[in-house]
């Protein structure tokens, strides 16, 4: 299904779309306020961008340095070249520890690798412990946002879901009651877990340590209670030094939710006494993306979600319409690199307004990269006949001013005189979804020439 087809399904519930739009715009505003409160915010962004670009150019060295230091700290390090290897490694660690119950926190990488179904197929229970992630897990849906995984669900939706799965009482979506019940339900899972899996926000080469950022403390709860902690990270999560961490922690919290810092920024260095710690370092297509000069900067992403919150298309089409682990503007750059045909409509799900690039804390040129994918896709992926022929027609028209003038005149007349039903009819895909203004009597060109003559 193309992005626009999936978006049309989300758009059927207009009330929900408006609410989704407003909720994310509210977060975008909080981000603006938080960013403006920092003197030297732009310098901080430049610094973040510079550190990430430098790291990507020296990724091999930093990854090896990280491994050496992690091993010295008593952590076991594993390397996975793809999702299948990642899943098998995690599975083998769990098997070795006879782990049957697993709590998991904050890992889009395990979503990307489809770890849950892989483990569940062998009878291992995996519970996502972030409240939003648990909500979508109960709904049997993927997250629709990387920071706010259940942003597409209203509190009434959650109320119904909890009644069905957790046996809660109807509460008209009372958030306090619902979070209390979720806490009770998750406490039991934390206490009885045989192993904890977490993601990694930043892995530090010169110490071998890593940081996991959560607002609920669920990563800490899992990792501190279970006898085994498995941390799964993409190769791009590395930063060179401990002193660089402050730059990214300041950028991340503010860009994600407008907080000065994420509530829990937990540092892990070595296993606690009697416990085991494993790190799985995963490539899964990242080296290939690194080899594409036009798109390698997409690996600088620190997964703050700001580009999603600001994107007018994302806000009104919902995360699931992207049919990808990472939705929104940055996902539309990453996904075509994995499967160009499947994700060929994603780079077109953008107005190219550049708002995503403006808010990105590490200054990724997101809209430029989307435009570049469009050029590749139109050459390499067969396009629908209507789109191809209308673009060809537009090209010819723009190249010939006389034709442009004639077509413009006809279009303005049609907008003024044809009934609304014709303009907004089904075959006119563009006009169908838009309330168009009445066409003016004269074109800008005509108006300008007249004005010049009168001067
Ligand atoms: S691309 Fe930039 S704005 Fe988007 S999630 Fe990544 S870091 Fe945040």
PDB file of N, CA, C and O in Angstrom, residues 344-404:
ATOM      1  N   UNK A 344       8.959   3.250  -1.981  1.00  0.00           N
ATOM      2  CA  UNK A 344       9.187   4.272  -3.006  1.00  0.00           C
ATOM      3  C   UNK A 344       8.272   5.489  -2.867  1.00  0.00           C
ATOM      4  O   UNK A 344       8.567   6.554  -3.409  1.00  0.00           O
ATOM      5  N   UNK A 345       7.168   5.368  -2.142  1.00  0.00           N
ATOM      6  CA  UNK A 345       6.282   6.548  -2.046  1.00  0.00           C
ATOM      7  C   UNK A 345       6.655   7.454  -0.861  1.00  0.00           C
ATOM      8  O   UNK A 345       6.175   8.578  -0.766  1.00  0.00           O
ATOM      9  N   UNK A 346       7.510   6.945   0.045  1.00  0.00           N
ATOM     10  CA  UNK A 346       7.773   7.724   1.270  1.00  0.00           C
ATOM     11  C   UNK A 346       8.459   9.084   1.039  1.00  0.00           C
ATOM     12  O   UNK A 346       8.059  10.077   1.630  1.00  0.00           O
ATOM     13  N   UNK A 347       9.497   9.156   0.180  1.00  0.00           N
ATOM     14  CA  UNK A 347      10.118  10.478   0.009  1.00  0.00           C
ATOM     15  C   UNK A 347       9.167  11.515  -0.601  1.00  0.00           C
ATOM     16  O   UNK A 347       9.443  12.710  -0.564  1.00  0.00           O
ATOM     17  N   UNK A 348       8.033  11.057  -1.145  1.00  0.00           N
ATOM     18  CA  UNK A 348       7.045  11.994  -1.683  1.00  0.00           C
ATOM     19  C   UNK A 348       6.064  12.448  -0.606  1.00  0.00           C
ATOM     20  O   UNK A 348       5.252  13.336  -0.845  1.00  0.00           O
ATOM     21  N   UNK A 349       6.131  11.816   0.567  1.00  0.00           N
ATOM     22  CA  UNK A 349       5.247  12.205   1.666  1.00  0.00           C
ATOM     23  C   UNK A 349       5.855  13.387   2.409  1.00  0.00           C
ATOM     24  O   UNK A 349       6.127  13.326   3.606  1.00  0.00           O
ATOM     25  N   UNK A 350       6.114  14.437   1.691  1.00  0.00           N
ATOM     26  CA  UNK A 350       6.742  15.626   2.284  1.00  0.00           C
ATOM     27  C   UNK A 350       6.377  16.840   1.439  1.00  0.00           C
ATOM     28  O   UNK A 350       6.252  16.724   0.217  1.00  0.00           O
ATOM     29  N   UNK A 351       6.202  17.970   2.108  1.00  0.00           N
ATOM     30  CA  UNK A 351       5.955  19.207   1.344  1.00  0.00           C
ATOM     31  C   UNK A 351       7.282  19.831   0.918  1.00  0.00           C
ATOM     32  O   UNK A 351       7.287  20.846   0.229  1.00  0.00           O
ATOM     33  N   UNK A 352       8.390  19.253   1.366  1.00  0.00           N
ATOM     34  CA  UNK A 352       9.747  19.807   1.162  1.00  0.00           C
ATOM     35  C   UNK A 352       9.835  21.234   1.706  1.00  0.00           C
ATOM     36  O   UNK A 352      10.565  22.059   1.185  1.00  0.00           O
ATOM     37  N   UNK A 353       9.058  21.515   2.754  1.00  0.00           N
ATOM     38  CA  UNK A 353       9.073  22.868   3.339  1.00  0.00           C
ATOM     39  C   UNK A 353      10.370  23.111   4.106  1.00  0.00           C
ATOM     40  O   UNK A 353      10.719  24.255   4.387  1.00  0.00           O
ATOM     41  N   UNK A 354      11.054  22.043   4.494  1.00  0.00           N
ATOM     42  CA  UNK A 354      12.342  22.201   5.177  1.00  0.00           C
ATOM     43  C   UNK A 354      12.224  22.359   6.686  1.00  0.00           C
ATOM     44  O   UNK A 354      13.236  22.529   7.375  1.00  0.00           O
ATOM     45  N   UNK A 355      11.005  22.272   7.221  1.00  0.00           N
ATOM     46  CA  UNK A 355      10.832  22.433   8.663  1.00  0.00           C
ATOM     47  C   UNK A 355      11.569  21.324   9.431  1.00  0.00           C
ATOM     48  O   UNK A 355      12.124  21.565  10.507  1.00  0.00           O
ATOM     49  N   UNK A 356      11.616  20.129   8.840  1.00  0.00           N
ATOM     50  CA  UNK A 356      12.319  19.002   9.480  1.00  0.00           C
ATOM     51  C   UNK A 356      13.807  19.328   9.653  1.00  0.00           C
ATOM     52  O   UNK A 356      14.383  19.103  10.723  1.00  0.00           O
ATOM     53  N   UNK A 357      14.403  19.882   8.593  1.00  0.00           N
ATOM     54  CA  UNK A 357      15.835  20.222   8.672  1.00  0.00           C
ATOM     55  C   UNK A 357      16.056  21.347   9.682  1.00  0.00           C
ATOM     56  O   UNK A 357      17.070  21.375  10.385  1.00  0.00           O
ATOM     57  N   UNK A 358      15.088  22.273   9.754  1.00  0.00           N
ATOM     58  CA  UNK A 358      15.231  23.408  10.676  1.00  0.00           C
ATOM     59  C   UNK A 358      15.258  22.976  12.138  1.00  0.00           C
ATOM     60  O   UNK A 358      15.921  23.598  12.952  1.00  0.00           O
ATOM     61  N   UNK A 359      14.477  21.928  12.472  1.00  0.00           N
ATOM     62  CA  UNK A 359      14.425  21.537  13.889  1.00  0.00           C
ATOM     63  C   UNK A 359      15.426  20.438  14.256  1.00  0.00           C
ATOM     64  O   UNK A 359      15.648  20.192  15.437  1.00  0.00           O
ATOM     65  N   UNK A 360      16.012  19.795  13.258  1.00  0.00           N
ATOM     66  CA  UNK A 360      16.882  18.650  13.563  1.00  0.00           C
ATOM     67  C   UNK A 360      18.074  19.078  14.428  1.00  0.00           C
ATOM     68  O   UNK A 360      18.859  19.939  14.039  1.00  0.00           O
ATOM     69  N   UNK A 361      18.219  18.483  15.620  1.00  0.00           N
ATOM     70  CA  UNK A 361      19.292  18.931  16.527  1.00  0.00           C
ATOM     71  C   UNK A 361      20.696  18.676  15.992  1.00  0.00           C
ATOM     72  O   UNK A 361      21.642  19.318  16.441  1.00  0.00           O
ATOM     73  N   UNK A 362      20.831  17.733  15.056  1.00  0.00           N
ATOM     74  CA  UNK A 362      22.167  17.456  14.524  1.00  0.00           C
ATOM     75  C   UNK A 362      22.276  17.885  13.053  1.00  0.00           C
ATOM     76  O   UNK A 362      23.128  17.395  12.310  1.00  0.00           O
ATOM     77  N   UNK A 363      21.392  18.793  12.685  1.00  0.00           N
ATOM     78  CA  UNK A 363      21.442  19.481  11.389  1.00  0.00           C
ATOM     79  C   UNK A 363      21.514  18.540  10.182  1.00  0.00           C
ATOM     80  O   UNK A 363      22.332  18.761   9.270  1.00  0.00           O
ATOM     81  N   UNK A 364      20.709  17.507  10.181  1.00  0.00           N
ATOM     82  CA  UNK A 364      20.656  16.641   8.995  1.00  0.00           C
ATOM     83  C   UNK A 364      19.848  17.394   7.923  1.00  0.00           C
ATOM     84  O   UNK A 364      18.792  17.965   8.232  1.00  0.00           O
ATOM     85  N   UNK A 365      20.348  17.381   6.699  1.00  0.00           N
ATOM     86  CA  UNK A 365      19.652  18.083   5.604  1.00  0.00           C
ATOM     87  C   UNK A 365      18.509  17.202   5.089  1.00  0.00           C
ATOM     88  O   UNK A 365      18.508  16.751   3.940  1.00  0.00           O
ATOM     89  N   UNK A 366      17.528  16.999   5.950  1.00  0.00           N
ATOM     90  CA  UNK A 366      16.489  15.994   5.686  1.00  0.00           C
ATOM     91  C   UNK A 366      15.750  16.255   4.365  1.00  0.00           C
ATOM     92  O   UNK A 366      15.616  15.358   3.531  1.00  0.00           O
ATOM     93  N   UNK A 367      15.261  17.488   4.173  1.00  0.00           N
ATOM     94  CA  UNK A 367      14.430  17.710   2.977  1.00  0.00           C
ATOM     95  C   UNK A 367      15.248  17.607   1.690  1.00  0.00           C
ATOM     96  O   UNK A 367      14.739  17.180   0.655  1.00  0.00           O
ATOM     97  N   UNK A 368      16.533  17.934   1.762  1.00  0.00           N
ATOM     98  CA  UNK A 368      17.387  17.800   0.564  1.00  0.00           C
ATOM     99  C   UNK A 368      17.551  16.316   0.220  1.00  0.00           C
ATOM    100  O   UNK A 368      17.514  15.927  -0.948  1.00  0.00           O
ATOM    101  N   UNK A 369      17.719  15.500   1.269  1.00  0.00           N
ATOM    102  CA  UNK A 369      17.872  14.060   1.022  1.00  0.00           C
ATOM    103  C   UNK A 369      16.577  13.444   0.494  1.00  0.00           C
ATOM    104  O   UNK A 369      16.609  12.547  -0.344  1.00  0.00           O
ATOM    105  N   UNK A 370      15.441  13.948   0.964  1.00  0.00           N
ATOM    106  CA  UNK A 370      14.159  13.444   0.436  1.00  0.00           C
ATOM    107  C   UNK A 370      14.044  13.770  -1.052  1.00  0.00           C
ATOM    108  O   UNK A 370      13.614  12.944  -1.863  1.00  0.00           O
ATOM    109  N   UNK A 371      14.443  14.972  -1.395  1.00  0.00           N
ATOM    110  CA  UNK A 371      14.401  15.387  -2.805  1.00  0.00           C
ATOM    111  C   UNK A 371      15.324  14.514  -3.660  1.00  0.00           C
ATOM    112  O   UNK A 371      14.975  14.112  -4.772  1.00  0.00           O
ATOM    113  N   UNK A 372      16.480  14.166  -3.080  1.00  0.00           N
ATOM    114  CA  UNK A 372      17.426  13.307  -3.826  1.00  0.00           C
ATOM    115  C   UNK A 372      16.843  11.912  -4.047  1.00  0.00           C
ATOM    116  O   UNK A 372      16.981  11.342  -5.121  1.00  0.00           O
ATOM    117  N   UNK A 373      16.189  11.368  -3.027  1.00  0.00           N
ATOM    118  CA  UNK A 373      15.547  10.050  -3.204  1.00  0.00           C
ATOM    119  C   UNK A 373      14.493  10.114  -4.306  1.00  0.00           C
ATOM    120  O   UNK A 373      14.331   9.191  -5.093  1.00  0.00           O
ATOM    121  N   UNK A 374      13.756  11.229  -4.363  1.00  0.00           N
ATOM    122  CA  UNK A 374      12.717  11.352  -5.401  1.00  0.00           C
ATOM    123  C   UNK A 374      13.321  11.224  -6.793  1.00  0.00           C
ATOM    124  O   UNK A 374      12.764  10.559  -7.665  1.00  0.00           O
ATOM    125  N   UNK A 375      14.473  11.856  -6.968  1.00  0.00           N
ATOM    126  CA  UNK A 375      15.110  11.810  -8.289  1.00  0.00           C
ATOM    127  C   UNK A 375      15.529  10.382  -8.632  1.00  0.00           C
ATOM    128  O   UNK A 375      15.378   9.934  -9.765  1.00  0.00           O
ATOM    129  N   UNK A 376      16.053   9.659  -7.641  1.00  0.00           N
ATOM    130  CA  UNK A 376      16.469   8.274  -7.874  1.00  0.00           C
ATOM    131  C   UNK A 376      15.238   7.400  -8.146  1.00  0.00           C
ATOM    132  O   UNK A 376      15.211   6.602  -9.085  1.00  0.00           O
ATOM    133  N   UNK A 377      14.216   7.583  -7.327  1.00  0.00           N
ATOM    134  CA  UNK A 377      13.020   6.723  -7.436  1.00  0.00           C
ATOM    135  C   UNK A 377      12.318   6.902  -8.790  1.00  0.00           C
ATOM    136  O   UNK A 377      11.919   5.921  -9.418  1.00  0.00           O
ATOM    137  N   UNK A 378      12.199   8.136  -9.265  1.00  0.00           N
ATOM    138  CA  UNK A 378      11.490   8.327 -10.542  1.00  0.00           C
ATOM    139  C   UNK A 378      12.255   7.663 -11.689  1.00  0.00           C
ATOM    140  O   UNK A 378      11.662   7.301 -12.697  1.00  0.00           O
ATOM    141  N   UNK A 379      13.565   7.491 -11.517  1.00  0.00           N
ATOM    142  CA  UNK A 379      14.342   6.807 -12.561  1.00  0.00           C
ATOM    143  C   UNK A 379      14.270   5.285 -12.389  1.00  0.00           C
ATOM    144  O   UNK A 379      14.215   4.543 -13.351  1.00  0.00           O
ATOM    145  N   UNK A 380      14.305   4.824 -11.150  1.00  0.00           N
ATOM    146  CA  UNK A 380      14.480   3.378 -10.934  1.00  0.00           C
ATOM    147  C   UNK A 380      13.208   2.587 -10.636  1.00  0.00           C
ATOM    148  O   UNK A 380      13.179   1.381 -10.791  1.00  0.00           O
ATOM    149  N   UNK A 381      12.161   3.277 -10.175  1.00  0.00           N
ATOM    150  CA  UNK A 381      10.929   2.540  -9.840  1.00  0.00           C
ATOM    151  C   UNK A 381       9.820   2.980 -10.802  1.00  0.00           C
ATOM    152  O   UNK A 381       9.567   4.186 -10.931  1.00  0.00           O
ATOM    153  N   UNK A 382       9.164   2.034 -11.504  1.00  0.00           N
ATOM    154  CA  UNK A 382       8.092   2.422 -12.427  1.00  0.00           C
ATOM    155  C   UNK A 382       7.022   3.254 -11.711  1.00  0.00           C
ATOM    156  O   UNK A 382       6.582   2.901 -10.617  1.00  0.00           O
ATOM    157  N   UNK A 383       6.654   4.368 -12.328  1.00  0.00           N
ATOM    158  CA  UNK A 383       5.689   5.286 -11.710  1.00  0.00           C
ATOM    159  C   UNK A 383       4.296   5.084 -12.331  1.00  0.00           C
ATOM    160  O   UNK A 383       4.191   4.681 -13.493  1.00  0.00           O
ATOM    161  N   UNK A 384       3.214   5.376 -11.601  1.00  0.00           N
ATOM    162  CA  UNK A 384       1.873   5.227 -12.172  1.00  0.00           C
ATOM    163  C   UNK A 384       1.714   6.071 -13.447  1.00  0.00           C
ATOM    164  O   UNK A 384       2.275   7.182 -13.530  1.00  0.00           O
ATOM    165  N   UNK A 385       0.950   5.553 -14.426  1.00  0.00           N
ATOM    166  CA  UNK A 385       0.802   6.216 -15.717  1.00  0.00           C
ATOM    167  C   UNK A 385       0.314   7.665 -15.554  1.00  0.00           C
ATOM    168  O   UNK A 385       0.860   8.596 -16.142  1.00  0.00           O
ATOM    169  N   UNK A 386      -0.713   7.858 -14.728  1.00  0.00           N
ATOM    170  CA  UNK A 386      -1.303   9.210 -14.575  1.00  0.00           C
ATOM    171  C   UNK A 386      -0.246  10.186 -14.055  1.00  0.00           C
ATOM    172  O   UNK A 386      -0.101  11.304 -14.564  1.00  0.00           O
ATOM    173  N   UNK A 387       0.524   9.742 -13.062  1.00  0.00           N
ATOM    174  CA  UNK A 387       1.538  10.622 -12.472  1.00  0.00           C
ATOM    175  C   UNK A 387       2.613  10.954 -13.516  1.00  0.00           C
ATOM    176  O   UNK A 387       2.983  12.118 -13.698  1.00  0.00           O
ATOM    177  N   UNK A 388       3.041   9.906 -14.223  1.00  0.00           N
ATOM    178  CA  UNK A 388       4.122  10.085 -15.191  1.00  0.00           C
ATOM    179  C   UNK A 388       3.692  11.034 -16.316  1.00  0.00           C
ATOM    180  O   UNK A 388       4.398  11.992 -16.656  1.00  0.00           O
ATOM    181  N   UNK A 389       2.482  10.777 -16.870  1.00  0.00           N
ATOM    182  CA  UNK A 389       2.052  11.605 -18.004  1.00  0.00           C
ATOM    183  C   UNK A 389       1.729  13.024 -17.562  1.00  0.00           C
ATOM    184  O   UNK A 389       2.031  13.989 -18.278  1.00  0.00           O
ATOM    185  N   UNK A 390       1.144  13.184 -16.347  1.00  0.00           N
ATOM    186  CA  UNK A 390       0.825  14.558 -15.936  1.00  0.00           C
ATOM    187  C   UNK A 390       2.109  15.343 -15.652  1.00  0.00           C
ATOM    188  O   UNK A 390       2.192  16.539 -15.940  1.00  0.00           O
ATOM    189  N   UNK A 391       3.126  14.669 -15.118  1.00  0.00           N
ATOM    190  CA  UNK A 391       4.401  15.357 -14.870  1.00  0.00           C
ATOM    191  C   UNK A 391       5.059  15.768 -16.196  1.00  0.00           C
ATOM    192  O   UNK A 391       5.638  16.844 -16.318  1.00  0.00           O
ATOM    193  N   UNK A 392       4.915  14.891 -17.190  1.00  0.00           N
ATOM    194  CA  UNK A 392       5.480  15.176 -18.509  1.00  0.00           C
ATOM    195  C   UNK A 392       4.778  16.405 -19.088  1.00  0.00           C
ATOM    196  O   UNK A 392       5.407  17.334 -19.612  1.00  0.00           O
ATOM    197  N   UNK A 393       3.460  16.413 -18.938  1.00  0.00           N
ATOM    198  CA  UNK A 393       2.669  17.531 -19.456  1.00  0.00           C
ATOM    199  C   UNK A 393       3.071  18.833 -18.747  1.00  0.00           C
ATOM    200  O   UNK A 393       3.266  19.868 -19.372  1.00  0.00           O
ATOM    201  N   UNK A 394       3.233  18.739 -17.408  1.00  0.00           N
ATOM    202  CA  UNK A 394       3.626  19.932 -16.635  1.00  0.00           C
ATOM    203  C   UNK A 394       4.988  20.438 -17.108  1.00  0.00           C
ATOM    204  O   UNK A 394       5.204  21.641 -17.244  1.00  0.00           O
ATOM    205  N   UNK A 395       5.903  19.473 -17.372  1.00  0.00           N
ATOM    206  CA  UNK A 395       7.243  19.847 -17.844  1.00  0.00           C
ATOM    207  C   UNK A 395       7.169  20.616 -19.141  1.00  0.00           C
ATOM    208  O   UNK A 395       7.807  21.670 -19.306  1.00  0.00           O
ATOM    209  N   UNK A 396       6.358  20.106 -20.090  1.00  0.00           N
ATOM    210  CA  UNK A 396       6.229  20.776 -21.398  1.00  0.00           C
ATOM    211  C   UNK A 396       5.608  22.159 -21.214  1.00  0.00           C
ATOM    212  O   UNK A 396       6.031  23.144 -21.813  1.00  0.00           O
ATOM    213  N   UNK A 397       4.591  22.198 -20.347  1.00  0.00           N
ATOM    214  CA  UNK A 397       3.873  23.469 -20.145  1.00  0.00           C
ATOM    215  C   UNK A 397       4.788  24.547 -19.546  1.00  0.00           C
ATOM    216  O   UNK A 397       4.814  25.683 -20.009  1.00  0.00           O
ATOM    217  N   UNK A 398       5.546  24.154 -18.528  1.00  0.00           N
ATOM    218  CA  UNK A 398       6.430  25.138 -17.888  1.00  0.00           C
ATOM    219  C   UNK A 398       7.550  25.595 -18.834  1.00  0.00           C
ATOM    220  O   UNK A 398       8.074  26.696 -18.704  1.00  0.00           O
ATOM    221  N   UNK A 399       7.892  24.697 -19.800  1.00  0.00           N
ATOM    222  CA  UNK A 399       8.974  25.060 -20.731  1.00  0.00           C
ATOM    223  C   UNK A 399       8.492  26.039 -21.816  1.00  0.00           C
ATOM    224  O   UNK A 399       9.292  26.682 -22.469  1.00  0.00           O
ATOM    225  N   UNK A 400       7.172  26.126 -22.024  1.00  0.00           N
ATOM    226  CA  UNK A 400       6.650  27.007 -23.078  1.00  0.00           C
ATOM    227  C   UNK A 400       5.699  28.046 -22.474  1.00  0.00           C
ATOM    228  O   UNK A 400       4.532  27.736 -22.191  1.00  0.00           O
ATOM    229  N   UNK A 401       6.151  29.279 -22.317  1.00  0.00           N
ATOM    230  CA  UNK A 401       5.329  30.302 -21.662  1.00  0.00           C
ATOM    231  C   UNK A 401       3.964  30.499 -22.331  1.00  0.00           C
ATOM    232  O   UNK A 401       2.954  30.700 -21.640  1.00  0.00           O
ATOM    233  N   UNK A 402       3.896  30.389 -23.664  1.00  0.00           N
ATOM    234  CA  UNK A 402       2.622  30.629 -24.354  1.00  0.00           C
ATOM    235  C   UNK A 402       1.607  29.548 -23.959  1.00  0.00           C
ATOM    236  O   UNK A 402       0.446  29.851 -23.668  1.00  0.00           O
ATOM    237  N   UNK A 403       2.072  28.286 -23.894  1.00  0.00           N
ATOM    238  CA  UNK A 403       1.168  27.180 -23.501  1.00  0.00           C
ATOM    239  C   UNK A 403       0.750  27.373 -22.042  1.00  0.00           C
ATOM    240  O   UNK A 403      -0.417  27.196 -21.678  1.00  0.00           O
ATOM    241  N   UNK A 404       1.734  27.757 -21.196  1.00  0.00           N
ATOM    242  CA  UNK A 404       1.444  27.960 -19.765  1.00  0.00           C
ATOM    243  C   UNK A 404       0.329  28.993 -19.587  1.00  0.00           C
ATOM    244  O   UNK A 404      -0.604  28.822 -18.805  1.00  0.00           O
TER     245      UNK A 404
END
